[in-house]
PDB file of C-alpha atoms in Angstrom:
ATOM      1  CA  UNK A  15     -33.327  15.501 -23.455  1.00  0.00           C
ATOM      2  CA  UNK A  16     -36.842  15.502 -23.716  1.00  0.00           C
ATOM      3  CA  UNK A  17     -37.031  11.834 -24.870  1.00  0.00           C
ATOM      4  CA  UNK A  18     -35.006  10.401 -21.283  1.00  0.00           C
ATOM      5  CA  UNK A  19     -36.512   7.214 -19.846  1.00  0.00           C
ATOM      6  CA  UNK A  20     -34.391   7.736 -16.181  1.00  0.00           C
ATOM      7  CA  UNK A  21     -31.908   9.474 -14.745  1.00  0.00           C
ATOM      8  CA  UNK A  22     -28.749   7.760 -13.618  1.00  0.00           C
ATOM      9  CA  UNK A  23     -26.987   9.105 -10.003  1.00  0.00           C
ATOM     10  CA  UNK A  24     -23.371   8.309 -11.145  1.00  0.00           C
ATOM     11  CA  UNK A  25     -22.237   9.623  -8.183  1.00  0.00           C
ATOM     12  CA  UNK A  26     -23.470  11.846  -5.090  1.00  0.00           C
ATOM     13  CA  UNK A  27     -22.130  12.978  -1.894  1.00  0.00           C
ATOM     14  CA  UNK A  28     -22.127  16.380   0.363  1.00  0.00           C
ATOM     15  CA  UNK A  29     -19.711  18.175  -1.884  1.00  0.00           C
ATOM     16  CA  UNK A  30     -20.837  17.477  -5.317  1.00  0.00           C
ATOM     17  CA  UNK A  31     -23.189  14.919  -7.536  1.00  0.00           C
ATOM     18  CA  UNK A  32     -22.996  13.773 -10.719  1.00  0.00           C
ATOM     19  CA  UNK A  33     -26.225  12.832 -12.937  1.00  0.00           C
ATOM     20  CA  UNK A  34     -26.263  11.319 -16.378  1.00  0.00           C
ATOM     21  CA  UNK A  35     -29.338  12.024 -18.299  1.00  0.00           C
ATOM     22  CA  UNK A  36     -29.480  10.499 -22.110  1.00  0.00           C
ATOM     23  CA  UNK A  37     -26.309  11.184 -23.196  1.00  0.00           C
ATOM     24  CA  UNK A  38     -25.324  14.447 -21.098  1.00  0.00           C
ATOM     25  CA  UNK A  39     -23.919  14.506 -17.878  1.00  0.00           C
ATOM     26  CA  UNK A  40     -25.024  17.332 -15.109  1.00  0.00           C
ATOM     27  CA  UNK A  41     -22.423  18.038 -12.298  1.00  0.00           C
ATOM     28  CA  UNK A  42     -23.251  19.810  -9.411  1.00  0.00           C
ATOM     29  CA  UNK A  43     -20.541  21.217  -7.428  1.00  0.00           C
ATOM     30  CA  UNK A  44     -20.997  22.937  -4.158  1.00  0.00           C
ATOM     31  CA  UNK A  45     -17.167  24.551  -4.718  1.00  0.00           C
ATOM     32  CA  UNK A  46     -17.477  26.565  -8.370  1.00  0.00           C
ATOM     33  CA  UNK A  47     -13.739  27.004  -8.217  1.00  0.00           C
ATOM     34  CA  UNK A  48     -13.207  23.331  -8.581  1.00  0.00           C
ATOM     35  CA  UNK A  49     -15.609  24.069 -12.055  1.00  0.00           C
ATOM     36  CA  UNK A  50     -13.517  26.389 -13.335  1.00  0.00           C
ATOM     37  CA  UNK A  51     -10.445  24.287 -13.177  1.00  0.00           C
ATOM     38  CA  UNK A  52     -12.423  21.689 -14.985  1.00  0.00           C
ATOM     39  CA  UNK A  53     -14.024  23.973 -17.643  1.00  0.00           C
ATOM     40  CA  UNK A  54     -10.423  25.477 -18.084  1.00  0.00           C
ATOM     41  CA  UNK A  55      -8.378  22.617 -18.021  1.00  0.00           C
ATOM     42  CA  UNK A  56     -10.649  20.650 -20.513  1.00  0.00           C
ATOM     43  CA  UNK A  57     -10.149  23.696 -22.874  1.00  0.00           C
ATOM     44  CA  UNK A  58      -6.118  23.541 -22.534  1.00  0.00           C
ATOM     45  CA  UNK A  59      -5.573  19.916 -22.189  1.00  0.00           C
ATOM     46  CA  UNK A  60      -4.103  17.983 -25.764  1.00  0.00           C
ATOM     47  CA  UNK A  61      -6.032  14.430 -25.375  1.00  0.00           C
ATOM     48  CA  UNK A  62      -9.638  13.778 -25.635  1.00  0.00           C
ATOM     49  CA  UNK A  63     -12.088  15.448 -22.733  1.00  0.00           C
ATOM     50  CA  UNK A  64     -16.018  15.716 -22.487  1.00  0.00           C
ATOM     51  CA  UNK A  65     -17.921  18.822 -24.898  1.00  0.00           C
ATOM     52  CA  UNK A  66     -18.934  21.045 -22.402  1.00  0.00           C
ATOM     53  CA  UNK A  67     -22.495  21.629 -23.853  1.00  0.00           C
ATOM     54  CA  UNK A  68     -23.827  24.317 -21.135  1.00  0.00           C
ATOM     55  CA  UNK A  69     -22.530  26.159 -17.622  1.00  0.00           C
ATOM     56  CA  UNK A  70     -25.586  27.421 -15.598  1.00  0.00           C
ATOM     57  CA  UNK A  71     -23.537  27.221 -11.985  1.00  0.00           C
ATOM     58  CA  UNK A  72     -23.711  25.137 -10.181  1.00  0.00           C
ATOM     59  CA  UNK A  73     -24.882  23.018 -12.596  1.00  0.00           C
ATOM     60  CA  UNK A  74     -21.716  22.194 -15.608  1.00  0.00           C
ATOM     61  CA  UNK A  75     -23.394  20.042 -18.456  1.00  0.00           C
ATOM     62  CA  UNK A  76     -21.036  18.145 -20.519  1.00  0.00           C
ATOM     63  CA  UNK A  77     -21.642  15.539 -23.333  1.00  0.00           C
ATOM     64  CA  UNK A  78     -20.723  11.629 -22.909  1.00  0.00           C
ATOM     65  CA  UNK A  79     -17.578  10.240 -24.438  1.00  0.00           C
ATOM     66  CA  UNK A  80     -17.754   7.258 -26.467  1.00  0.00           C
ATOM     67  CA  UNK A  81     -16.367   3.975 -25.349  1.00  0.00           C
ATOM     68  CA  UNK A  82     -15.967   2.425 -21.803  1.00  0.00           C
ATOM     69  CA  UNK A  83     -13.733   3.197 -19.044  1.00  0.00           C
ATOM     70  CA  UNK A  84     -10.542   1.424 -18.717  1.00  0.00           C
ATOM     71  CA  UNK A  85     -11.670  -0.299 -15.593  1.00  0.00           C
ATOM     72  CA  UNK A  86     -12.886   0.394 -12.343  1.00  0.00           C
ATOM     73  CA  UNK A  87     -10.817  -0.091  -8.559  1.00  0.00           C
ATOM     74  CA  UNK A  88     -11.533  -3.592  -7.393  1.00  0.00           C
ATOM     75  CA  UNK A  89     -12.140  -5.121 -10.093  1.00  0.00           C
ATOM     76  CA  UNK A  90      -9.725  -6.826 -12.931  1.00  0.00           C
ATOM     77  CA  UNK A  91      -9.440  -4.818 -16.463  1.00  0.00           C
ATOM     78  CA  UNK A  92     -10.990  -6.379 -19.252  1.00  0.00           C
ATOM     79  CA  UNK A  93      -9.267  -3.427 -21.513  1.00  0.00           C
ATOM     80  CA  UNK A  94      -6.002  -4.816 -23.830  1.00  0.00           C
ATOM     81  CA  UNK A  95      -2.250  -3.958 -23.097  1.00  0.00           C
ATOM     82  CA  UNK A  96      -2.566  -1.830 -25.768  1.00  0.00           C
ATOM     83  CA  UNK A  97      -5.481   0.074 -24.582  1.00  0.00           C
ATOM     84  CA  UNK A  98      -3.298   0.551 -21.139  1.00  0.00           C
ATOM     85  CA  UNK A  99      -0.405   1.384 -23.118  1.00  0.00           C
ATOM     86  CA  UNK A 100      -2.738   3.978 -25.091  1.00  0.00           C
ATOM     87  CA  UNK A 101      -3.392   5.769 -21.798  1.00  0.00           C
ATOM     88  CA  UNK A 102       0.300   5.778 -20.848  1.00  0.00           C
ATOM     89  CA  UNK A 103       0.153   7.567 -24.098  1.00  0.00           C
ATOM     90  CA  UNK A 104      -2.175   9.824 -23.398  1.00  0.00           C
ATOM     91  CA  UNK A 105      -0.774  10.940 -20.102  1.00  0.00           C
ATOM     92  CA  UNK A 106       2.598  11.874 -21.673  1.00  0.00           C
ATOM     93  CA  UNK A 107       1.107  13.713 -23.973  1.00  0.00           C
ATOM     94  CA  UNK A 108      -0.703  16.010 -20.903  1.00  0.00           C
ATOM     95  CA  UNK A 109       2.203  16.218 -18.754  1.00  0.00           C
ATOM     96  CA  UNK A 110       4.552  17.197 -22.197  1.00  0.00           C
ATOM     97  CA  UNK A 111       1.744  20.400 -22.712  1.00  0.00           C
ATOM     98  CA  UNK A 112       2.213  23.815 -21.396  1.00  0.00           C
ATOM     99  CA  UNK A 113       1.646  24.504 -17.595  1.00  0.00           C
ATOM    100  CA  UNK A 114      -2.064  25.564 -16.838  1.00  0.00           C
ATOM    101  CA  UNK A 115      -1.583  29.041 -14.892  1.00  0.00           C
ATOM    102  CA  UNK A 116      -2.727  27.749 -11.427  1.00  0.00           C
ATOM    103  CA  UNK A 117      -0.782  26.230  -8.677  1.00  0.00           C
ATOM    104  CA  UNK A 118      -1.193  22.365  -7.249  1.00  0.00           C
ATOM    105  CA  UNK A 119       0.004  21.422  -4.034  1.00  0.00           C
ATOM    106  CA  UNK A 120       2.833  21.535  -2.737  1.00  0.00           C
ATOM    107  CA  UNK A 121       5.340  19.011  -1.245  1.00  0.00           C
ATOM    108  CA  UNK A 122       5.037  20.511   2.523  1.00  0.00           C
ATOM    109  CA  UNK A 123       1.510  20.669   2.584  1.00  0.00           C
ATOM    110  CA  UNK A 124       1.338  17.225   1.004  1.00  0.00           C
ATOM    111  CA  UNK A 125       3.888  15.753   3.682  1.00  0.00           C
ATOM    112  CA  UNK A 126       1.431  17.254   6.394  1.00  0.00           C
ATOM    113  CA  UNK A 127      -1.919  16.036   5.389  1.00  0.00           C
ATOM    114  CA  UNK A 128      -0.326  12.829   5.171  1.00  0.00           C
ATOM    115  CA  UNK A 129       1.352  12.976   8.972  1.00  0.00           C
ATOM    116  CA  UNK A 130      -2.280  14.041   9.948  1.00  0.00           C
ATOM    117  CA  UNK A 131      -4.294  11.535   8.435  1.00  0.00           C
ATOM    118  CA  UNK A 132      -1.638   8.693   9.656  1.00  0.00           C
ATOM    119  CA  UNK A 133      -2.090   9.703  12.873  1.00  0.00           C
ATOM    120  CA  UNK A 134      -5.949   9.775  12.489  1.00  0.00           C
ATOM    121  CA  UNK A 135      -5.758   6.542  11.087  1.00  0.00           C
ATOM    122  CA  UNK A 136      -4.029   5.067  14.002  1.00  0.00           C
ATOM    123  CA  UNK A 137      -5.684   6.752  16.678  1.00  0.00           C
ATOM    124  CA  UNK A 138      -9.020   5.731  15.770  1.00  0.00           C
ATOM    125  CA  UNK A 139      -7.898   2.525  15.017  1.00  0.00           C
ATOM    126  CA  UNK A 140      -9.082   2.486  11.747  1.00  0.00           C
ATOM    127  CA  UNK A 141      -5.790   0.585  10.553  1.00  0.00           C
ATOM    128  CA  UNK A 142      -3.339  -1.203  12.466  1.00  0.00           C
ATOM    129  CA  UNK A 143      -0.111   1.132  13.399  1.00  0.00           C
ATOM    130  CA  UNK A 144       2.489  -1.303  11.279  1.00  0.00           C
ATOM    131  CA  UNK A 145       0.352  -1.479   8.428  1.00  0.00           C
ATOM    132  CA  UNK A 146       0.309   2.895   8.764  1.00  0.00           C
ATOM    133  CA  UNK A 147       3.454   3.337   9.625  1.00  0.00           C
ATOM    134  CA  UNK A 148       4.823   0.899   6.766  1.00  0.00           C
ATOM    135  CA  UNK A 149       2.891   2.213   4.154  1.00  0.00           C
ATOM    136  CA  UNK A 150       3.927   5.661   5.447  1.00  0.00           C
ATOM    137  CA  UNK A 151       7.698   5.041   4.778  1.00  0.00           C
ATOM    138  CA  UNK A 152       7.053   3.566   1.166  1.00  0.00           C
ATOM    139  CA  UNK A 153       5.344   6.941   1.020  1.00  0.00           C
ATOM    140  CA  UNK A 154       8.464   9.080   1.547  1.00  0.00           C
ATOM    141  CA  UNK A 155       9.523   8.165  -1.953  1.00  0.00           C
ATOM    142  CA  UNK A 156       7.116  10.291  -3.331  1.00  0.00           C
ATOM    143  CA  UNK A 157       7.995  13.266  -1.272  1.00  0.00           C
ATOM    144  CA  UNK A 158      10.739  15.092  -3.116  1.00  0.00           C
ATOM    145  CA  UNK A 159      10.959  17.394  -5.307  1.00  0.00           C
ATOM    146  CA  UNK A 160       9.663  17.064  -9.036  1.00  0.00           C
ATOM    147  CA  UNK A 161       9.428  19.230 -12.188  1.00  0.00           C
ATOM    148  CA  UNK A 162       5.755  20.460 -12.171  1.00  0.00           C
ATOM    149  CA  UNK A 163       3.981  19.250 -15.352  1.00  0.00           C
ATOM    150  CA  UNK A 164       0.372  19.792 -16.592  1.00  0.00           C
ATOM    151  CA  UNK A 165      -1.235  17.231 -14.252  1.00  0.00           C
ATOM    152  CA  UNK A 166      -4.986  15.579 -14.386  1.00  0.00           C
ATOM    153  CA  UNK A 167      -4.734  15.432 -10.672  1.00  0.00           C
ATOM    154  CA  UNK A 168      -7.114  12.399 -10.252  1.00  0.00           C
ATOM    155  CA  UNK A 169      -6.743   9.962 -13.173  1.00  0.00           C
ATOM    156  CA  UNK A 170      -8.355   7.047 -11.792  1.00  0.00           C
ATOM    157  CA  UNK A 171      -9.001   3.834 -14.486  1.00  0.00           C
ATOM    158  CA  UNK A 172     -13.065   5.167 -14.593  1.00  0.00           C
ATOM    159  CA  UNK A 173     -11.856   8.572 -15.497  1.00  0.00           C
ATOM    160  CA  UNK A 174      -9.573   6.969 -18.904  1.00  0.00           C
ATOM    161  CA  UNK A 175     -12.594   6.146 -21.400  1.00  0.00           C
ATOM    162  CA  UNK A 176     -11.711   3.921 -24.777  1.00  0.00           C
ATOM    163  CA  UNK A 177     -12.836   2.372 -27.957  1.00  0.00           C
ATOM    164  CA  UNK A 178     -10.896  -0.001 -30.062  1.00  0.00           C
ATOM    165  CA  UNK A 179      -7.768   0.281 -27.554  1.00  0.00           C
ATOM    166  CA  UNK A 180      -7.643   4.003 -28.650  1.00  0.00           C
ATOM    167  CA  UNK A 181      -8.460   6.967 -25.954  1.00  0.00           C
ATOM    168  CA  UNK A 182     -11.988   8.324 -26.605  1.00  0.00           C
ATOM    169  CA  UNK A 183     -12.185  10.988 -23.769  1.00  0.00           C
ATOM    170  CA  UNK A 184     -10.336  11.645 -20.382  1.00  0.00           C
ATOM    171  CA  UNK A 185     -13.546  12.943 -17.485  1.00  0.00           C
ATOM    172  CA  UNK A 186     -13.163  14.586 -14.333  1.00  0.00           C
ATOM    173  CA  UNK A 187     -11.027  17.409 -14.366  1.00  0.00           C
ATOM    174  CA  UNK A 188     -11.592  19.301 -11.228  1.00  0.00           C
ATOM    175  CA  UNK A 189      -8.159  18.654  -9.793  1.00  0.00           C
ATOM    176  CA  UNK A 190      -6.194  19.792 -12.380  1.00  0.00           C
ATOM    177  CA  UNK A 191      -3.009  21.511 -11.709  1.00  0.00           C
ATOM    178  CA  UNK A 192       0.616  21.537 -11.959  1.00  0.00           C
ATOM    179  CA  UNK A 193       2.616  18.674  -9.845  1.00  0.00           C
ATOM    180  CA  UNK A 194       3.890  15.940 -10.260  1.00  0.00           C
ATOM    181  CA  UNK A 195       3.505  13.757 -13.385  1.00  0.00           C
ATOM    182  CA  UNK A 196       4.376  10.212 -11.902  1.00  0.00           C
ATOM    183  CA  UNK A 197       1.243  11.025  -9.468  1.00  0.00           C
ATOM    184  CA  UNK A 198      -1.050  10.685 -12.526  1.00  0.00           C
ATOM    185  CA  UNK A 199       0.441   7.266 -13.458  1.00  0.00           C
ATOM    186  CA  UNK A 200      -0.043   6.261 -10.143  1.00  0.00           C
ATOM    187  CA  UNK A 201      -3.687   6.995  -9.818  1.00  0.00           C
ATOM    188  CA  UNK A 202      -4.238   5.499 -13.330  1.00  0.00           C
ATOM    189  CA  UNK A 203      -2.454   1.570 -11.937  1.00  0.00           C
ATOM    190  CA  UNK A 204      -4.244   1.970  -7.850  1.00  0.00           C
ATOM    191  CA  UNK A 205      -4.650  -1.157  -7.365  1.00  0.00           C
ATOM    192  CA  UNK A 206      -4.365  -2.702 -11.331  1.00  0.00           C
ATOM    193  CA  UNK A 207      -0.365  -3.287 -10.470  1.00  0.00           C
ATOM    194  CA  UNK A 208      -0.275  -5.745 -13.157  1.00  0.00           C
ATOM    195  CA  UNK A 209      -0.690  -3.000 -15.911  1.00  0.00           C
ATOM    196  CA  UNK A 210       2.261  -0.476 -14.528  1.00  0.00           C
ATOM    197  CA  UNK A 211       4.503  -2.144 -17.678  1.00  0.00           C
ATOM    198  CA  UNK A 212       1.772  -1.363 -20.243  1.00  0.00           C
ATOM    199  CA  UNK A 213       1.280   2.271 -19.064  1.00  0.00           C
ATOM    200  CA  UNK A 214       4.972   2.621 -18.830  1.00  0.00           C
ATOM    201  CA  UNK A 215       5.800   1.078 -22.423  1.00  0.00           C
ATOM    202  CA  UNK A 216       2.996   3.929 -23.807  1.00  0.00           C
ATOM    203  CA  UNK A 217       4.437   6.657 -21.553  1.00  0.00           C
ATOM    204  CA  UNK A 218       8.274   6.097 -22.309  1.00  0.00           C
ATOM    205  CA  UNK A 219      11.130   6.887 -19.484  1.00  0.00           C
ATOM    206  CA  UNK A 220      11.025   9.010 -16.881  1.00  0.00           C
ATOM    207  CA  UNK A 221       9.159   6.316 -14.638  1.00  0.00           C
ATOM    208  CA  UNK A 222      10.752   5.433 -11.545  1.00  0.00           C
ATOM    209  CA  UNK A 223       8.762   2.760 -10.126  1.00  0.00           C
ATOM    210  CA  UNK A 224       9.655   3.254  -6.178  1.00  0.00           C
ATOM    211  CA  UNK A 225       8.010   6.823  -6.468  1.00  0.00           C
ATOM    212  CA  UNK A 226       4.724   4.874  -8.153  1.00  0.00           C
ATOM    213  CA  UNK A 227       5.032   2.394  -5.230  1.00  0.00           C
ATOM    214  CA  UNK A 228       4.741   5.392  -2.805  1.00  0.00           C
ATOM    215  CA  UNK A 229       1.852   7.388  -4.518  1.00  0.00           C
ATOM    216  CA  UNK A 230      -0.206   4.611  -4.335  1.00  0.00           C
ATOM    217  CA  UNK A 231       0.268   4.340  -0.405  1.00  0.00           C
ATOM    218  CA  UNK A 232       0.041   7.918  -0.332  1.00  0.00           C
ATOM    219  CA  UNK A 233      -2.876   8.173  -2.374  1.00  0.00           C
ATOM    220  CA  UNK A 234      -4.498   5.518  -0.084  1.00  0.00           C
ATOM    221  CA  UNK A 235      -3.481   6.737   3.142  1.00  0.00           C
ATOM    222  CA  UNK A 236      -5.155  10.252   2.047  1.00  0.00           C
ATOM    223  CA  UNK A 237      -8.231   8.943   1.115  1.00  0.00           C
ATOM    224  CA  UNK A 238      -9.105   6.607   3.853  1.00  0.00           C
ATOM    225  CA  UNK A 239     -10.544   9.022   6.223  1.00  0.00           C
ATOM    226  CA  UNK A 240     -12.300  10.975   3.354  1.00  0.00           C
ATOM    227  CA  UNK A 241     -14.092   7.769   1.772  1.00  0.00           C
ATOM    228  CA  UNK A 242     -15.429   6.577   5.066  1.00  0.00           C
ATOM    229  CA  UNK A 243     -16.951  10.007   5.409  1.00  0.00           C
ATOM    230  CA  UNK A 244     -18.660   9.885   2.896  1.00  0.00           C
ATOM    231  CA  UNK A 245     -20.460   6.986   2.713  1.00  0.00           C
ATOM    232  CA  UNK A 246     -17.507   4.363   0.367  1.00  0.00           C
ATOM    233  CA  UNK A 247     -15.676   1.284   1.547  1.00  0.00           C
ATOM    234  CA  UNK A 248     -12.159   1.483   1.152  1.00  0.00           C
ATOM    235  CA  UNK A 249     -11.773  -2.324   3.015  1.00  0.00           C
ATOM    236  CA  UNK A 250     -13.696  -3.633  -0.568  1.00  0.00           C
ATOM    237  CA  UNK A 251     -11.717  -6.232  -2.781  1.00  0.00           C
ATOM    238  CA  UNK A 252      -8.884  -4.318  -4.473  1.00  0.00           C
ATOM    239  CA  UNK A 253      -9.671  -0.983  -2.959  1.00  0.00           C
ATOM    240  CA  UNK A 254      -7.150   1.269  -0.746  1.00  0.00           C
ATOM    241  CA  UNK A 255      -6.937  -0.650   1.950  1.00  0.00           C
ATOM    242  CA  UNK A 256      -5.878  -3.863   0.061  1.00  0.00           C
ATOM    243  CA  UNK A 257      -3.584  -1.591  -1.813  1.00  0.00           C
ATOM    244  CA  UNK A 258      -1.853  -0.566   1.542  1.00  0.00           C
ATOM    245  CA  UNK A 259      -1.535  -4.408   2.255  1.00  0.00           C
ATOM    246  CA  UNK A 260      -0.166  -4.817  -0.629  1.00  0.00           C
ATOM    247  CA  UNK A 261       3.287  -2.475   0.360  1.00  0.00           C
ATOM    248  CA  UNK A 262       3.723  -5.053   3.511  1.00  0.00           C
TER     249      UNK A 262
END
């Protein structure tokens, strides 16, 4: 590392920051639990992740994967079918591995956050109350019960690196956990719609498409509050909001 021209901020905010120097990334997280569900879920998971190279909390220093992501929220995919389908791939694989021993959230406390942050969203006026309170009853077909599976947790398109339509490395591990599996397909298609079919013809059955639909107003809905705090636009091209408009 002694040879780096700059150092890249890839991301930073009041809970953690991410810095890429050369060819090593350096995360700094201000919650070292969230590190140790990365660090162990990296070690347990079947599909490509990141080398972790060094752990000097709270700094975690892990090696870059080769390739680019699969594509990035508000913008269109330049990645093949076949690359999307390899993903779809890749997240059966996860959600078909053992259980990692720690809990993810469960359904009630999910169906609360999401009455809260409605009803934040409306009363600040942040949204308009149909576009809430329609996206809030595609929602309800995500809440029921599912069959825990080995879950990335947050497997947004720039988390999904690949090379020559194959998976290279899967980043970002933090959120982890058990839940449910059709939550991961519907982070990996927020807001690239068009490419459900391809992730679905890698992943094989099990998808039912009206529980996508409501993850990805669910997801949305969640984040809203969270993004403006800390410093993103969710009203971009392509980004949550649009994806809420979308539903309507």
């Amino acid at each position: 590392m002694t040879d780096v021209d700059e150092v890249k901020v890839v991301v930073a905010h009041s809970e953690r920051a991410t810095l890429r120097v050369g060819d090593v990334f350096l995360k700094i997280d201000a919650d070292q639990t969230r590190t140790d569900v990365e660090v162990e879920a990296m070690a347990m998971a079947p599909i490509p992740t990141p080398a972790v190279l060094w752990r000097k909390p709270p700094v975690l220093a892990l090696a870059a994967v080769p390739g680019t992501a699969l594509g990035r929220l508000g913008e269109p995919s330049t990645a093949s079918p076949s690359a999307w389908a390899a993903a779809g791939a890749a997240a059966r694989t996860l959600h078909d591995a053992p259980l990692p021993p720690w809990p993810g959230r469960g359904l009630d406390g999910i169906a609360a956050e999401l009455d809260d942050e409605c009803a934040w969203l409306i009363a600040n006026r942040v949204l308009p109350t149909d576009l809430v309170t329609r996206n809030r009853q595609v929602a309800e077909a995500a809440l029921r019960p599912w069959t825990p599976r080995f879950i990335h947790g947050d497997l947004q398109v720039t988390h999904v690196f690949v090379d020559s339509d194959e998976i290279t490395g899967v980043i970002d591990w933090s959120e982890a956990a058990r839940g449910d599996a059709l939550y991961d397909l519907a982070s990996l298609t927020l807001g690239h719609e068009e490419h459900l079919d391809d992730v679905i013809a890698g992943y094989g059955t099990g998808v039912d498409l009206d529980v996508v639909r409501g993850w990805w107003s669910l997801r949305s809905l969640l984040a809203i509050r969270w993004l403006v705090e800390h410093g993103f636009d969710p009203a971009a091209p392509g980004c949550e909001i649009d994806v809420l408009r979308a539903r309507v």
